mmCIF file of C-alpha atoms and ligand atoms in Angstrom:
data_model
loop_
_atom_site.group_PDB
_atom_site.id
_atom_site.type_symbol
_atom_site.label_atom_id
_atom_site.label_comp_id
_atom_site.label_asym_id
_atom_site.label_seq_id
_atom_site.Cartn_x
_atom_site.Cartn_y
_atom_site.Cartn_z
ATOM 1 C CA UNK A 1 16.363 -11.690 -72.437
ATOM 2 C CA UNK A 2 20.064 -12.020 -73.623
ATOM 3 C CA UNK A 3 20.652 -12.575 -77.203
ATOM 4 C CA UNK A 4 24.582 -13.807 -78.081
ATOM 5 C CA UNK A 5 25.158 -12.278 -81.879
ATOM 6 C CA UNK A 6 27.547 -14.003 -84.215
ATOM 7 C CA UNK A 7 29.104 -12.463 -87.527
ATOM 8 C CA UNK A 8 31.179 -10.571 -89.889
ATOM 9 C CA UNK A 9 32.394 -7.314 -88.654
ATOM 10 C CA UNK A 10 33.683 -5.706 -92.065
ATOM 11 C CA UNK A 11 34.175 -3.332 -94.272
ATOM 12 C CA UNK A 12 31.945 -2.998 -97.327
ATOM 13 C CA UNK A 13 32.182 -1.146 -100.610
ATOM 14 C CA UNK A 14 28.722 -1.425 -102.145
ATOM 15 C CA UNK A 15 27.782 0.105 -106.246
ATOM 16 C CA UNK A 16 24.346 0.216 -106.832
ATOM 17 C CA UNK A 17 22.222 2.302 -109.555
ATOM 18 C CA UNK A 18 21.777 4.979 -106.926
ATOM 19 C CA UNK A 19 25.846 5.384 -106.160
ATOM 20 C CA UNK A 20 28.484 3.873 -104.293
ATOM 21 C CA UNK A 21 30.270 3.553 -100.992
ATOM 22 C CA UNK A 22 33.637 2.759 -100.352
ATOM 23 C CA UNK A 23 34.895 0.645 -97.169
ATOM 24 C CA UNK A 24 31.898 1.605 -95.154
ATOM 25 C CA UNK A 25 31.343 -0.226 -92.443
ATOM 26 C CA UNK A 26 28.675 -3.243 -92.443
ATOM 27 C CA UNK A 27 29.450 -7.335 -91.598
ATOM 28 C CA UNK A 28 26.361 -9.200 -90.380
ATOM 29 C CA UNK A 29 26.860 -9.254 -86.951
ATOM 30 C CA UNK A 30 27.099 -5.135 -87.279
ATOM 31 C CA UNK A 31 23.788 -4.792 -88.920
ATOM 32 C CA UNK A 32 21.785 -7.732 -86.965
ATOM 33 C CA UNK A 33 23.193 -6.139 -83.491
ATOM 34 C CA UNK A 34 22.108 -2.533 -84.315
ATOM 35 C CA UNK A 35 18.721 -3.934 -85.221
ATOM 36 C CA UNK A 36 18.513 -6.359 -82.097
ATOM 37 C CA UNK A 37 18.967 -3.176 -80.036
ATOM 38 C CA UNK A 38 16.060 -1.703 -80.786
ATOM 39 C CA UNK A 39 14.446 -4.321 -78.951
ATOM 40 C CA UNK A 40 16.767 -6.010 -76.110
ATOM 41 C CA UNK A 41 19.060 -4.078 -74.247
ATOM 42 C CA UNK A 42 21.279 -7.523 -73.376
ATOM 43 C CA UNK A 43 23.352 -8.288 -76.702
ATOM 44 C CA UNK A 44 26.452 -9.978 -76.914
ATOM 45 C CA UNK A 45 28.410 -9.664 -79.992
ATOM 46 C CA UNK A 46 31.116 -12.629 -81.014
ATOM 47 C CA UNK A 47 33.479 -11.514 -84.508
ATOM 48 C CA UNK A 48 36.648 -10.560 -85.039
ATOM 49 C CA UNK A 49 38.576 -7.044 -86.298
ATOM 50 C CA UNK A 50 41.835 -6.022 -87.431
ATOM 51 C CA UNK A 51 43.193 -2.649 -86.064
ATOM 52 C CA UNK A 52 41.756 -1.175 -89.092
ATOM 53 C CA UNK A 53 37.966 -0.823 -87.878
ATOM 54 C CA UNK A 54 37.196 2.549 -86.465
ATOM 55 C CA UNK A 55 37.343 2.724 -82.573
ATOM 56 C CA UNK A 56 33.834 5.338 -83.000
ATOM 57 C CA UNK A 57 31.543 2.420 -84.415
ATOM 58 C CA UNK A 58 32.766 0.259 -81.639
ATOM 59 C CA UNK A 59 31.720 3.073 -79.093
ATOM 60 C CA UNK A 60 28.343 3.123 -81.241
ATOM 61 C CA UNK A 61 27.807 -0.307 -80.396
ATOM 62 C CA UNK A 62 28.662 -0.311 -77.206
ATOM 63 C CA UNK A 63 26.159 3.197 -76.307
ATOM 64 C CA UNK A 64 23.402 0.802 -77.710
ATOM 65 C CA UNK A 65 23.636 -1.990 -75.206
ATOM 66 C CA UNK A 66 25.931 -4.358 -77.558
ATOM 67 C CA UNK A 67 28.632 -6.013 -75.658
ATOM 68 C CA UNK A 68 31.630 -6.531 -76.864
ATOM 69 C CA UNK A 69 33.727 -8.209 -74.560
ATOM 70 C CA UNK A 70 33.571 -11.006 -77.530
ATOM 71 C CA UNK A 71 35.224 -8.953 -80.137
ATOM 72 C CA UNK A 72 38.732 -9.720 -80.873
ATOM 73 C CA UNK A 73 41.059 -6.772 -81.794
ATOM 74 C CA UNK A 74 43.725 -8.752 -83.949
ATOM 75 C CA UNK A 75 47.115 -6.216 -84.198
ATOM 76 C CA UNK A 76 48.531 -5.362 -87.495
ATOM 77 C CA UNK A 77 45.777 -7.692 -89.439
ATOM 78 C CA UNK A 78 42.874 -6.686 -91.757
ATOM 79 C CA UNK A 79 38.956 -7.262 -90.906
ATOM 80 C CA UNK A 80 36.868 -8.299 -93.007
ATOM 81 C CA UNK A 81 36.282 -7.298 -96.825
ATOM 82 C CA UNK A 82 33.496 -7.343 -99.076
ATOM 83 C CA UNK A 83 32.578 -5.965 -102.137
ATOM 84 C CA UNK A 84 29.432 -6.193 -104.097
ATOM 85 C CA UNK A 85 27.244 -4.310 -106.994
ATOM 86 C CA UNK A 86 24.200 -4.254 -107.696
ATOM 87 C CA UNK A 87 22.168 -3.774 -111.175
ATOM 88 C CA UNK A 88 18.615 -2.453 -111.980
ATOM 89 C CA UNK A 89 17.210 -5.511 -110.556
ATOM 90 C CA UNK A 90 18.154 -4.795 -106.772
ATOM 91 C CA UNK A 91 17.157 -8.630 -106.127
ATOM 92 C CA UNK A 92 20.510 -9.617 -106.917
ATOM 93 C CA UNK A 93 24.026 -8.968 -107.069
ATOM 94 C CA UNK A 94 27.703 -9.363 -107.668
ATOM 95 C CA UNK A 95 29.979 -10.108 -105.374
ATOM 96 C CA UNK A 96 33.103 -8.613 -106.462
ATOM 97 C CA UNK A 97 35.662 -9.427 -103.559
ATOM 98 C CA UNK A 98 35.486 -11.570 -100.641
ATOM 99 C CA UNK A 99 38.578 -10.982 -98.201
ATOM 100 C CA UNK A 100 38.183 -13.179 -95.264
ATOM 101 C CA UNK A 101 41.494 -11.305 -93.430
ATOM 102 C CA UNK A 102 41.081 -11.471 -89.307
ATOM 103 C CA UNK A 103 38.459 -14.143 -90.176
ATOM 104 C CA UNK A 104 40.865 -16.835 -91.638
ATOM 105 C CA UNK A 105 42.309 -17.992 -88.650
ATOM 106 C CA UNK A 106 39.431 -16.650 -86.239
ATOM 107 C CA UNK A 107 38.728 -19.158 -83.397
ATOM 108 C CA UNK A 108 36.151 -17.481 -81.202
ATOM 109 C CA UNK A 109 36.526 -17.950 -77.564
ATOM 110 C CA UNK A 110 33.115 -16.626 -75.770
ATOM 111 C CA UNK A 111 33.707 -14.772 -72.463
ATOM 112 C CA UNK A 112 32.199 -16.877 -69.770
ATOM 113 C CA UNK A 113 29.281 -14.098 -69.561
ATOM 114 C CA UNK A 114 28.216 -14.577 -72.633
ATOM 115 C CA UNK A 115 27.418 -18.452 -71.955
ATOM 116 C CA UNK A 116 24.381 -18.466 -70.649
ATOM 117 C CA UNK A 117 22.544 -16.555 -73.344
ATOM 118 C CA UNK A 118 19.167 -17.413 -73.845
ATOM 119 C CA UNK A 119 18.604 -16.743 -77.670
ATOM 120 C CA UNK A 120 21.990 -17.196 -80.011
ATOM 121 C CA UNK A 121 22.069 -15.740 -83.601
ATOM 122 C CA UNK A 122 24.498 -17.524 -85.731
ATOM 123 C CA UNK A 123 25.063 -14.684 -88.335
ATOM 124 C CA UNK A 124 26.507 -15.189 -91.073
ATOM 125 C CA UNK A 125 30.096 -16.724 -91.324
ATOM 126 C CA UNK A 126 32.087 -19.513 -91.666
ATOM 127 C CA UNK A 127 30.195 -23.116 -90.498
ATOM 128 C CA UNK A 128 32.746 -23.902 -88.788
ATOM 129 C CA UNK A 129 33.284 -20.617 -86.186
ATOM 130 C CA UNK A 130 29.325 -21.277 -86.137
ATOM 131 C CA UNK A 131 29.575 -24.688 -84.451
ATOM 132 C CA UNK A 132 32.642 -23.642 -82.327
ATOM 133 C CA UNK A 133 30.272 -20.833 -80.472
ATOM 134 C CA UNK A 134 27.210 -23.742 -80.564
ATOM 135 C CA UNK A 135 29.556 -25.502 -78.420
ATOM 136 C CA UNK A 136 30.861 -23.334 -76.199
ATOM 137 C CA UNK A 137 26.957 -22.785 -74.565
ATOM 138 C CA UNK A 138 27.073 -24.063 -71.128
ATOM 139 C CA UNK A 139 23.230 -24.448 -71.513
ATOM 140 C CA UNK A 140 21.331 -24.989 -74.724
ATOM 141 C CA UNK A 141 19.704 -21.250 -75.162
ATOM 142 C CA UNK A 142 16.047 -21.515 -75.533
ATOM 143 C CA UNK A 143 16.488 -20.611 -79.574
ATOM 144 C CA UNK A 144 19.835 -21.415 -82.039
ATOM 145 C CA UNK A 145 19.536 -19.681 -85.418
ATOM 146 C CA UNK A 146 21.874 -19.622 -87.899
ATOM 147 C CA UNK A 147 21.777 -17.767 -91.180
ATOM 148 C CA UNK A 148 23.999 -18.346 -94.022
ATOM 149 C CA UNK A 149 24.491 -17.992 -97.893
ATOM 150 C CA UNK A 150 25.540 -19.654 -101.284
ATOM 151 C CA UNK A 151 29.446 -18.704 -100.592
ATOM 152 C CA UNK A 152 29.721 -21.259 -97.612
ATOM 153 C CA UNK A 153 27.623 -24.075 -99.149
ATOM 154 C CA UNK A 154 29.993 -23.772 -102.069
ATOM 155 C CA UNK A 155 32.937 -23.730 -100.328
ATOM 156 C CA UNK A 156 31.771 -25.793 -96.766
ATOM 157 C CA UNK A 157 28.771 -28.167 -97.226
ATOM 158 C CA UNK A 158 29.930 -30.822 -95.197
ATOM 159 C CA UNK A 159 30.613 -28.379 -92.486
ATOM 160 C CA UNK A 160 27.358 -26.524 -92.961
ATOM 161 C CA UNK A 161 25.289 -29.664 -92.441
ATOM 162 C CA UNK A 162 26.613 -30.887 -89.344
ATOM 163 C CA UNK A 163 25.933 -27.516 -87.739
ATOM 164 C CA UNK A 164 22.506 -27.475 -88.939
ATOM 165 C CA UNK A 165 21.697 -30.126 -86.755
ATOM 166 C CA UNK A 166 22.182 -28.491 -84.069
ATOM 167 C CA UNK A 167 20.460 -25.168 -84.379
ATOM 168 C CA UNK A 168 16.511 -24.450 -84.311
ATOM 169 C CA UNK A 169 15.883 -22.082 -87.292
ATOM 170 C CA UNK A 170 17.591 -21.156 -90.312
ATOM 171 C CA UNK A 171 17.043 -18.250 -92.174
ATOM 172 C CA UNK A 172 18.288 -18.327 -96.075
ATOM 173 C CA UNK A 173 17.257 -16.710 -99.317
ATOM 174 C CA UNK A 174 14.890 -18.415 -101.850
ATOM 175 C CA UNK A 175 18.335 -19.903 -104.570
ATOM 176 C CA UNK A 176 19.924 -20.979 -101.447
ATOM 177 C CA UNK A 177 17.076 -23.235 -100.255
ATOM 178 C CA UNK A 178 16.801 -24.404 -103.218
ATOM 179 C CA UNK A 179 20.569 -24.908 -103.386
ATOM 180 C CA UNK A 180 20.895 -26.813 -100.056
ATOM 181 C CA UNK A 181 17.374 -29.407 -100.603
ATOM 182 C CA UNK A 182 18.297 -29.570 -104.386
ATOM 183 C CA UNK A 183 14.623 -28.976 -104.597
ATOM 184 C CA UNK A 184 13.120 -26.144 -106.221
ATOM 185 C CA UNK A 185 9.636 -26.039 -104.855
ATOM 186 C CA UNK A 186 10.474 -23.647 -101.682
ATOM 187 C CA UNK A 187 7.231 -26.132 -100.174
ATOM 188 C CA UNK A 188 9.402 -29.253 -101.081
ATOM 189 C CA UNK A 189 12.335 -27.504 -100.111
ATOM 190 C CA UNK A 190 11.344 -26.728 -96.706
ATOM 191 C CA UNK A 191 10.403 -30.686 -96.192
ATOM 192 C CA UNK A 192 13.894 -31.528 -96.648
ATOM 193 C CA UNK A 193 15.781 -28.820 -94.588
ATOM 194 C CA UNK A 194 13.824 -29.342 -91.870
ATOM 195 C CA UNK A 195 14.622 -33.010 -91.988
ATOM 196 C CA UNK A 196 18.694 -31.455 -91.789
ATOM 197 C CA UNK A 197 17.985 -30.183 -88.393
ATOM 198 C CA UNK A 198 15.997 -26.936 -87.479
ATOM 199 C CA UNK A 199 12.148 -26.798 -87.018
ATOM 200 C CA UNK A 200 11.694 -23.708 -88.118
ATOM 201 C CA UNK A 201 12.750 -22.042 -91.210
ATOM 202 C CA UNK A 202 12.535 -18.840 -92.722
ATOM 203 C CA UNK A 203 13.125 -17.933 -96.242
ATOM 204 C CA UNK A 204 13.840 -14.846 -97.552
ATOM 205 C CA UNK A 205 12.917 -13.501 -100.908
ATOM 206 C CA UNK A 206 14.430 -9.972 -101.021
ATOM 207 C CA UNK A 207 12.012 -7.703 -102.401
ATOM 208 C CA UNK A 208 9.243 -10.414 -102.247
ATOM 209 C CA UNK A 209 9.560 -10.972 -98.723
ATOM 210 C CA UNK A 210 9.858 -13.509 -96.831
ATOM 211 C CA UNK A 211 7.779 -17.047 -95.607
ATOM 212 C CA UNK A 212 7.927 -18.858 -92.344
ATOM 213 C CA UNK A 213 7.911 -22.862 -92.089
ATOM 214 C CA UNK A 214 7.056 -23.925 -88.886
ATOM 215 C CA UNK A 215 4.808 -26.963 -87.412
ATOM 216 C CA UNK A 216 3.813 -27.779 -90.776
ATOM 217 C CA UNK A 217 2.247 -24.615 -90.962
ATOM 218 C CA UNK A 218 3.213 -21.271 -93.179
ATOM 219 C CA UNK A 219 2.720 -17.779 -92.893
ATOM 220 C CA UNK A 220 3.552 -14.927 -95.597
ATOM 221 C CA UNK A 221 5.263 -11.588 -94.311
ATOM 222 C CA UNK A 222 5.430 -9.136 -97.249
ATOM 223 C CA UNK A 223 8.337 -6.822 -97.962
ATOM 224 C CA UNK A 224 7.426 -2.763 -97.795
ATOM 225 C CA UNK A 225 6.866 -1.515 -101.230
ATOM 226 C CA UNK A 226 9.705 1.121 -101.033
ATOM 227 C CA UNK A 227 9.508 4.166 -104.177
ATOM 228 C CA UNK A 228 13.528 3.607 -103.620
ATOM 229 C CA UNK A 229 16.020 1.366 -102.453
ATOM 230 C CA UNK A 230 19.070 2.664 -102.043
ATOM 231 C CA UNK A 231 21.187 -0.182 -100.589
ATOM 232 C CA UNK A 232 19.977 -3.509 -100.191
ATOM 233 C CA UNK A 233 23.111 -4.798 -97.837
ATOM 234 C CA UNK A 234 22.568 -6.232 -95.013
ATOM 235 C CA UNK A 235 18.868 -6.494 -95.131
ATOM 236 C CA UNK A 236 18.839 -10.047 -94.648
ATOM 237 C CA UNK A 237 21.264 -9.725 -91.487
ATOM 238 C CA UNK A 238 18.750 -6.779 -90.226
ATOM 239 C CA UNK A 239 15.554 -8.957 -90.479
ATOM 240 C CA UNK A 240 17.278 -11.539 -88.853
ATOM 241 C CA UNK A 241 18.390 -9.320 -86.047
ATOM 242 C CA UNK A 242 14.718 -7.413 -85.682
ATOM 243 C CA UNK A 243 13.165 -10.779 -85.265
ATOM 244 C CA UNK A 244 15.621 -12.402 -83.269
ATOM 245 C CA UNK A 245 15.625 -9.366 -80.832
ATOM 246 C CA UNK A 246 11.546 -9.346 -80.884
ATOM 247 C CA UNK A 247 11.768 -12.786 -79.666
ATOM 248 C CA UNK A 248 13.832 -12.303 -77.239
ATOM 249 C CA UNK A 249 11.871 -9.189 -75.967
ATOM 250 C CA UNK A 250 8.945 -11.663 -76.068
ATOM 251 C CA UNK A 251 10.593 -14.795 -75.113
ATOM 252 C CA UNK A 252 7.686 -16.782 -76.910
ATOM 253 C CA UNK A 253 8.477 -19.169 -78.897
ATOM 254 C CA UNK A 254 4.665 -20.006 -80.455
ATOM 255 C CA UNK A 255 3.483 -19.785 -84.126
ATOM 256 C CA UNK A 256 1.991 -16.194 -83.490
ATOM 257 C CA UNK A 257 4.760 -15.035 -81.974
ATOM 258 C CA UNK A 258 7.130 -16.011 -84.718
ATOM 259 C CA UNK A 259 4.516 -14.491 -86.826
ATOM 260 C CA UNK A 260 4.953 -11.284 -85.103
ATOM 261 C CA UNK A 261 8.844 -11.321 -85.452
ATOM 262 C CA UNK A 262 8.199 -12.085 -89.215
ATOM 263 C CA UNK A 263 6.635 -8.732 -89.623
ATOM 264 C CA UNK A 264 9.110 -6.564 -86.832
ATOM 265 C CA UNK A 265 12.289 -7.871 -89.048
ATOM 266 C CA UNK A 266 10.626 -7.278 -92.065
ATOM 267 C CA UNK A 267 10.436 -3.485 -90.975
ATOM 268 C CA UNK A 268 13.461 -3.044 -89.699
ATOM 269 C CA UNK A 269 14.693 -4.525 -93.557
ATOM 270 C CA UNK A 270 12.151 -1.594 -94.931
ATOM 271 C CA UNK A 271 14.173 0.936 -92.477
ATOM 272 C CA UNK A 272 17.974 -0.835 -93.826
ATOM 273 C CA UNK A 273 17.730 -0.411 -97.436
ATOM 274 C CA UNK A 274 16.553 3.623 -97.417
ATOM 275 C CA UNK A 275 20.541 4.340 -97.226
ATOM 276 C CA UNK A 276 23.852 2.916 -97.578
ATOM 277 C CA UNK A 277 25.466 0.649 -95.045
ATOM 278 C CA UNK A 278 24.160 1.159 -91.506
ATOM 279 C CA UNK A 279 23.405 5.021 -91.921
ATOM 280 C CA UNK A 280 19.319 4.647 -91.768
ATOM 281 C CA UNK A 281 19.501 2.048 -88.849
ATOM 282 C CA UNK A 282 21.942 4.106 -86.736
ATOM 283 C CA UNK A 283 18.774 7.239 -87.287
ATOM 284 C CA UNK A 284 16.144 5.101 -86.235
ATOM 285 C CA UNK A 285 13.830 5.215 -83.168
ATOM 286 C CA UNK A 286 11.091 3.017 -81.309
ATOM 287 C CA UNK A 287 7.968 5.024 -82.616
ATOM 288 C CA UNK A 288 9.362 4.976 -86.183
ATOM 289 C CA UNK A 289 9.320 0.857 -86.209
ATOM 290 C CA UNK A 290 5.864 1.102 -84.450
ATOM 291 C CA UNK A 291 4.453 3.045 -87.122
ATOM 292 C CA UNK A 292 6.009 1.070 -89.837
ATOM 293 C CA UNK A 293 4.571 -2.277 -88.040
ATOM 294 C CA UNK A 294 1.124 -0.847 -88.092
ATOM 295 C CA UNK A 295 1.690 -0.172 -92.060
ATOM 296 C CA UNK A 296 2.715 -3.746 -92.662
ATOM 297 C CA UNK A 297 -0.244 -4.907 -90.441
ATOM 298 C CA UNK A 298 -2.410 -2.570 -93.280
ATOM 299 C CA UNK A 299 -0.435 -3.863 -96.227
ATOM 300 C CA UNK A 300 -2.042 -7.320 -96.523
ATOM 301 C CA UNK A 301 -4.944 -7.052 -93.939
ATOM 302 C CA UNK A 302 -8.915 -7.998 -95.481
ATOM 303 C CA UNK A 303 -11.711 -9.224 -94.298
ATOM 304 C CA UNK A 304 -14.173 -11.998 -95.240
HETATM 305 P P1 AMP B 1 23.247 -9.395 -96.672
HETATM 306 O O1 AMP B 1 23.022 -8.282 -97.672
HETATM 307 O O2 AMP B 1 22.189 -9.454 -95.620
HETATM 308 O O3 AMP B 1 23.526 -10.698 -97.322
HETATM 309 O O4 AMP B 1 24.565 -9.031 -95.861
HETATM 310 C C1 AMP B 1 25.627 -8.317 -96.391
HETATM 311 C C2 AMP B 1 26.730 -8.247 -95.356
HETATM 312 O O5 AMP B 1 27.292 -9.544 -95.210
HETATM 313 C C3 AMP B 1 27.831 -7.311 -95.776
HETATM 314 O O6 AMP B 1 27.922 -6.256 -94.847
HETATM 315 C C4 AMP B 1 29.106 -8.164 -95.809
HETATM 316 O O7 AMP B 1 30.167 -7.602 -95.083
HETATM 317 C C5 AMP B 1 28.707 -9.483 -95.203
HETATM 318 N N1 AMP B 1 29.178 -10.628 -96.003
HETATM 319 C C6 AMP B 1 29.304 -10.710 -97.346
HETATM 320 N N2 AMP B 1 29.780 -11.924 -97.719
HETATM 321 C C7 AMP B 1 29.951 -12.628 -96.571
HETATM 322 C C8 AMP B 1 30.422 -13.950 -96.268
HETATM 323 N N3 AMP B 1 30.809 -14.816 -97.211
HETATM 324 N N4 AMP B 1 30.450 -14.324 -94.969
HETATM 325 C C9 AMP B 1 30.057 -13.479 -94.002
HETATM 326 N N5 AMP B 1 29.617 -12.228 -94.202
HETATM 327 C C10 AMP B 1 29.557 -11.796 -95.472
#
C-alpha cells in the first residue's frame, strides 16, 4: 500500500567516539524512506532542498521506488543543517547546529497523487508543515503518525498539540514523553498522551529499545546488542520508517501486527547505526533483515 513520507532532507555532520562525518547526507525523511523501501515499493516523499543536495542521492531515491514529485528544489537557498556529537554514552548527544535554511519558509504543497495515500509518516519537522500535509489528505489514510523531538516542543508546543490530535500514533524518545505528559513514569506518561490524541504510541529508548502502548496493552521490542555503534543518527527516523513500511506491506492494523512492526523497525535501527549516515542502509538487502528478524525473535524468546 502507499505510504506518503514527511521530513528533513539535510545535511549532517555527525562526531562520535568512532570519528566524524562532515555534511553527509541524512534528514528524517531520507533515512525513514530508504528504510520504508525495503518493504513497499509505493513511497511518496514530501521535504524541501536547496540546490546544494546532490542530484545522485535523489536518483538513489528515486531507483528505490521513492517518489519525489513532492520534493521542492528551492534555487540559490540552503537545505537543511544539522550538527550533532556524540560522547561515550551513545544514548545521547549534542546538538551543535540547527540550520533550518529551505525549511524556514517551506509550505508543502502535495501533488494530487500523493493524496490518497493510505499510511502517512509525519517525520520529523516543524508542527506546523506536519498539520499542513494532515490537511491536504483528500481521505483520512488508514494510519497518521507523526514523530517528533525536544527541539519543537521547546520551540512549538502549542502547535505540536493541535496536530497531535489529529494523527494515530506517535513515536518519541523516553525524555520527550516525559517532557510532553510532564510525567515521568513512561506508564503514566503514556495515559496522558494518549488522552492528546493518538491511540497508539511508541516510545523509543535508544539503546534500550523501544515499548508499544496500544489498547491498554504493552509490548517490549528490545534493541540488538551491537559490539559497536558507529553512528546512532537517524535510528529513530529508520525504525519509524521499517515499521511504518511493514505496516503498510501488511496493511493490518491489530496488536500483533504492530507487534511485528515493533521488531522489523527495530532491525532496520540495528542495520542504521553499523555506519555513518545512510551508508549501511543504502548496502542492505531483504534476506539480511530476515535474518536479523529471526535473531530478535531469539533475543528475548523462553518458554514456560
Ligand atoms: P534521529 O537520530 O533519528 O533523531 O534523526 C537524526 C536526523 O534528524 C538527522 O539526519 C538530522 O538531519 C535530522 N534532524 C535533526 N534535528 C532536526 C529537527 N529539529 N527537525 C527535523 N529534523 C532534524
Amino acid at each position: 500500500m502507499s505510504l506518503v513520507t514527511v521530513g528533513t532532507v539535510a545535511f549532517d555532520s555527525i562526531e562520535t567516539p568512532y570519528g566524524k562525518a562532515d555534511r553527509i547526507v541524512g534528514g528524517a525523511a531520507t533515512y525513514a524512506s530508504i528504510a520504508a523501501s525495503y518493504f513497499v515499493k509505493d513511497i511518496r516523499l514530501v521535504s524541501v532542498v536547496g540546490d546544494d543536495f546532490p542530484e545522485a542521492e535523489m536518483k538513489y531515491m528515486t531507483k528505490r521506488g521513492i517518489d519525489l514529485a513532492g520534493l521542492e528544489i528551492k534555487e540559490g537557498e540552503k537545505s537543511f543543517f544539522w550538527a550533532g556529537k556524540y560522547h561515550n554514552n551513545m544514548n545521547s548527544r549534542d546538538t551543535l547546529a540547527t540550520e533550518l535554511n529551505v525549511l524556514a519558509t517551506f509550505n508543502p504543497k502535495l501533488p494530487k497523487h500523493y493524496r490518497d495515500a493510505k499510511f502517512v509518516m509525519l517525520g520529523n519537522l516543524t508542527p506546523e508543515i506536519q498539520m499542513k500535509v494532515v490537511k491536504q489528505m483528500a481521505k483520512k489514510p488508514k494510519l497518521i503518525a507523526l514523530d517528533t523531538m525536544n527541539f519543537w516542543m521547546d520551540v512549538a508546543m502549542p502547535s505540536l498539540k493541535k496536530v497531535l490530535k489529529k494523527v494515530d500514533l506517535l513515536t518519541i524518545n523516553d525524555e520527550e514523553a516525559r517532557q510532553l505528559s510532564g510525567e515521568y513514569s513512561l506508564v503514566k506518561a503514556a495515559k496522558v498522551i494518549h488522552k492528546m490524541g493518538p491511540k497508539v504510541l511508541v516510545i523509543k529508548k535508544g539503546e534500550h529499545g523501544a515499548l508499544l502502548f496500544m489498547d491498554g496493552k504493552m509490548f517490549y521490542a528490545p534493541a540488538m546488542p551491537l559490539a559497536e555503534v558507529f553512528d546512532p543518527t537517524g535510528a529513530g527516523d529508520t525504525f519509524a520508517g521499517g515499521f511504518m513500511g511493514y505496516l503498510a506491506s501488511t496493511s493490518s492494523l491489530s496488536f500483533e501486527n504492530f507487534k511485528r512492526a515493533m521488531i522489523y523497525g527495530s532491525a532496520m535501527a540495528s542495520f542504521c547505526v553499523e555506519e555513518f549516515g545512510i551508508t549501511r542502509l543504502k548496502s542492505l538487502n531483504k534476506a539480511q533483515i530476515n535474518k536479523r528478524v529471526k535473531e530478535f525473535q531469539k533475543l528475548a524468546a523462553f518458554k514456560l
